[in-house]
Amino acid sequence: MAEIKNILLCGVGGQGTILASRILSTALVSAGYDVKMSEIHGMSQRGGSVVTQVRYGEKVFSPIIGKGSADILVSFEAMEALRYLGDLSPKGHVVVNSHMMPTATTLSGAEEYPKDVIERVKAAADTKVLDAAKIATELGNARAMNIVLLGALVKLMELENLDWEAAIKECVKPAFVELNIKALAAGMATVA
Amino acid sequence: MKQLMTGNEAVARGAWESGVHFASAYPGTPSTEILENIANYGEICSEWAPNEKVALEAAIGASFAGGRAIAAMKHVGLNVAADPLFTLGYTGVNGGLVVVSADDPGLHSSQDEQDNRHYARAAKIGMLEPADSQEAKDMIKIALELSEEYDTPILFRMTTRICHSKSIVELGERSERTVIPYVKKDKFNPIPAISRGLHTKVEERIKKLQAFSNTTELNYIEWGKERKIGVVSAGVAYQYAREVYGDSASYLKLGFTYPLPIEKIRDFAAQVDELIVIEELDPFMEDAIRAAGIACTGKSKIPIEGELNPDIVRMALLGEERETIQYDSSVVAKRPPVLCAGCPHRGFFHELNKFKDVIITSDIGCYGLAPKDIAICMGGGFSVAHGAQKVFNIAETGKRCVGVMGDSTFFHSGMTSMLEAVYNNSNVLLVVLDNRITGMTGHQQNPGSGLTLSEEAANITDIAEVAKALGVKHIRTINPLKLSEVKEAIEWGLGFDSPAVIITRWPCVLKRLTEDDMKEFGHYKAINKVDADKCIGCKLCIKTGCPALEYHSDTKKVTIDRNQCVGCDVCVQVCPKNAIAREGN
């Protein structure tokens, strides 16, 4: 427990990055870890890039990490993984959603969305690619893709024994608890 | 019970546990959630004020009447509230009074990164700085007690990382405070004859606070394995210092940072080989430490600009850099915030931008994401337009100034700006972009929205009636989604020798509509689609900047994202080929 683990979650405003981080933090606190979670509010609701950081261990000081420090980078959108790759430790892992979301500049044609973005991430780091949108849609709601990705993270960080059901119940509305529990399990099942 | 809380949530909890009676704020990132969370505690009378000055004045009234009170604001908000703050420094309090300033190093969502610690020194009042959420909660209680004991307001200085980071907080219970009986006192009426005496008390008080600072447990030493390096730090910078040096350094961690515990710092410095002051933004502590004749290292190595993090501190002091993954990041497309699909501001700015020789003076709000020439501060859009128009007229440039601001900003400080243009008469066009809510900070109620912070029905202030009462002769209220109506109104508004006012009235697309909104605006949401056969790829619709529209360079056609489109019809009106229509038609 002594070693501090650093998790970085990134995505686009509205993807549920912050909710996934909250579920993660809640479960970690219940398991007795010291936890700090940092998020930047502000203009993310307007389609901007969103990043949250979760740090846990015996005693955590800084709420934020610097470059090359994340043990795992979970990207809810394909290109965002490339944007934050510099924060990942060279020994770290990436979980990336293959889902691509255009930006204001790519929509207008001012910039190109790099179509080979997943290949670029894979070439740079140990990467697990998930079609989280497809998995979540099969479960009945594409919006649950954030929890599918959380599931993969849980397995990779060997946190599967934490009380996820309780954490989900604490963080989401009752109507969505069942869906989110299924989505978490489906995400965990993607990692061998 | 333990709970993960942001600093803002912890301040709210601390206020509740300390028996606070009254809390007021004007929303502003990163401080907004303080009042939103205080409002969850029914025992506290909690309110959105029209601006920060009013919020502090209301809190002063509550304190003088004998209640415990809190006013919260972002850093630039304290500039607005500075007038009452300085005199409050003289009068002192009755019930405890804490002023929370949430600074934004790194300008995550602000127009400057001013360091508000200077306000504590300038106003000669005590200051506390929490370094995590537990401290935020505990220190609010201490701040209220100190306020009452030393008869001073306390500046409670936070930063974005303290406000918005979550850490574990041990919860306590509320201890009810009886309202201290109000007794008429001279100090509440600071006329010059009284204030001279109050100033003497202020100077005596600062000495007492200095003595407190040197003895309080809020400023404590943590001895490390070695005493080569001694770090003086406070707030989130302390956490970064701990991250970088671990047990290899010793720390003097400060929680009470004005007046600084100079004697404690002197003792600490004498016991370590090198004293390093680690602080974000200005050398606030360093300057005072040097002035006391204590040698230290600080801003000669640590950046004065921007937000710190463990990496920056490590590089600055140890010259060490972490290994990172090398890759080509140049292909990553920018993802800037944009006006939402269906934003009522889009139609207005689309038309305004067609006018030549127009200077747009804007200020702080979502509409700041639209094209503009000038922006200074809340409410500045109208008065800056007025001054600029006078000089453009002197120079006979033919340029016309159009001032724009939102409804909440108008109530904040735009009313006096409008009055300036009326009183000193200029031919400006002033536009209130009334989206029926405070948009940028995440939908807080305001004096025009019909609800209070606690979502109770409120008296509604009518913007057009205010403009009329201020003396504006030419006033029009329009639907900003009807482009012909917008164009005609701008032409009309630029046709006078005195100020004209346009109010664009349509709710923010993200607003949870009230019953009144439903009655007025109806259920207008629908979805549009592009007829690919008619689309000629001219990109005129793309120029509106709507994020629901996508241009495909391969097919040279535009498509609409069904998940984002709300059927505002701005693109429908812009399309020269009538290629865009409602789905199903």
XYZ file of C-alpha atoms in Angstrom, chain B residues 66 93 99 115 157 193 231 257 274 291 313 345 347 357 438 463 469 479 484 501 577:
21
model
C -24.707 39.232 15.365
C -17.133 42.375 13.198
C -14.239 36.261 3.140
C -2.420 36.870 -6.155
C -7.461 32.199 0.519
C -13.498 61.075 13.866
C 11.069 24.481 3.255
C -0.157 33.269 6.442
C 19.246 26.449 3.478
C 12.630 42.108 4.685
C 9.103 22.472 -8.393
C -25.800 33.656 -28.870
C -27.580 33.717 -34.294
C -16.494 49.090 -38.921
C -25.992 32.505 -15.539
C -34.123 44.164 -18.137
C -35.780 53.560 -16.052
C -35.502 36.505 -30.655
C -33.758 38.639 -40.173
C -30.478 48.795 -26.305
C -29.822 26.398 -51.247
